[in-house]
């Protein structure tokens, strides 16, 4: 072990350390589990590190060669205790910790996850907004790093370019894929026609053809072939995009998540109903809604449907503002009882 480490061959050092761990060695001096936990940081890609450390803790606790697993494995390996489906022989392990499944894991085979992030803040004829671009950038970054999304950003685009971005994104997708469309910017309702609109940054205040109607948004989303589509809209009167709210399940079982994953989903989360929404939380750099969404996604550890994420966001927003976020399916787009599934660590 020491020679491999001295030569900078951390993968080989980890392999030998895992063999010593299998024999029941735990301490740093014995080059067992705790020494392996240090080598993991250098020997494995970042997306395997957490799972590898959790597995070492699990394996140590279930290794009959370890003299006192309850005490010996308690610290110095991983603070997070996770159960896995099986205990493998570390002496003959190939080092691919991503292949080790958690106990009661959910069996999903996802396609690509893509997000189209649309944000408008630099308005010519409307009040400029403080938070959309910051909200969009941080939400996009989190979706990419934690959930494996491919991200496309559209900042301060006109009406044509906004709709074109949706159609162009749709052309790049297949049925097994998953698309999230996020919009932050001004929203308005024409009381004469009871029609909701997104407002591009160069649109005038008194000429509706410059705006993007809810019907146009829905028509563009009809071109999306992906199995799962989630629309998230953070704008005033965004709830008018939806026909009606539906019940959500804040604690679904693994079996129900697998069923939701198999079915086609066209769902939406909006920052409010038929009402204005706050551009920024008290003294914060994010809107109330975006701040709640970020907090929910940052702490998300388990595979979760959008409906569960909405339930958490709703609770957070309700504590800070009078607006009421909405969750609904979009049956006019072919919704078939599924939901958009977030998978941390993909």
mmCIF file of C-alpha atoms in Angstrom, residues 116-120 123 162 181-187 197-200 231-235:
data_model
loop_
_atom_site.group_PDB
_atom_site.id
_atom_site.type_symbol
_atom_site.label_atom_id
_atom_site.label_comp_id
_atom_site.label_asym_id
_atom_site.label_seq_id
_atom_site.Cartn_x
_atom_site.Cartn_y
_atom_site.Cartn_z
ATOM 1 C CA UNK A 116 -33.966 25.074 -21.056
ATOM 2 C CA UNK A 117 -33.528 28.043 -18.716
ATOM 3 C CA UNK A 118 -35.251 31.253 -19.862
ATOM 4 C CA UNK A 119 -34.727 34.436 -17.847
ATOM 5 C CA UNK A 120 -35.646 38.067 -18.543
ATOM 6 C CA UNK A 123 -36.767 45.291 -19.685
ATOM 7 C CA UNK A 162 -37.717 32.516 -26.942
ATOM 8 C CA UNK A 181 -38.287 24.343 -19.014
ATOM 9 C CA UNK A 182 -37.741 27.149 -16.515
ATOM 10 C CA UNK A 183 -39.046 30.685 -17.049
ATOM 11 C CA UNK A 184 -38.338 33.733 -14.888
ATOM 12 C CA UNK A 185 -39.491 37.206 -15.890
ATOM 13 C CA UNK A 186 -42.547 39.397 -16.150
ATOM 14 C CA UNK A 187 -45.944 37.789 -16.542
ATOM 15 C CA UNK A 197 -48.639 36.002 -21.167
ATOM 16 C CA UNK A 198 -44.883 35.859 -20.749
ATOM 17 C CA UNK A 199 -43.382 39.282 -21.465
ATOM 18 C CA UNK A 200 -40.138 39.449 -23.523
ATOM 19 C CA UNK A 231 -42.499 23.498 -16.799
ATOM 20 C CA UNK A 232 -41.430 25.765 -13.939
ATOM 21 C CA UNK A 233 -42.629 29.367 -14.200
ATOM 22 C CA UNK A 234 -41.566 32.082 -11.763
ATOM 23 C CA UNK A 235 -43.595 35.106 -12.828
#
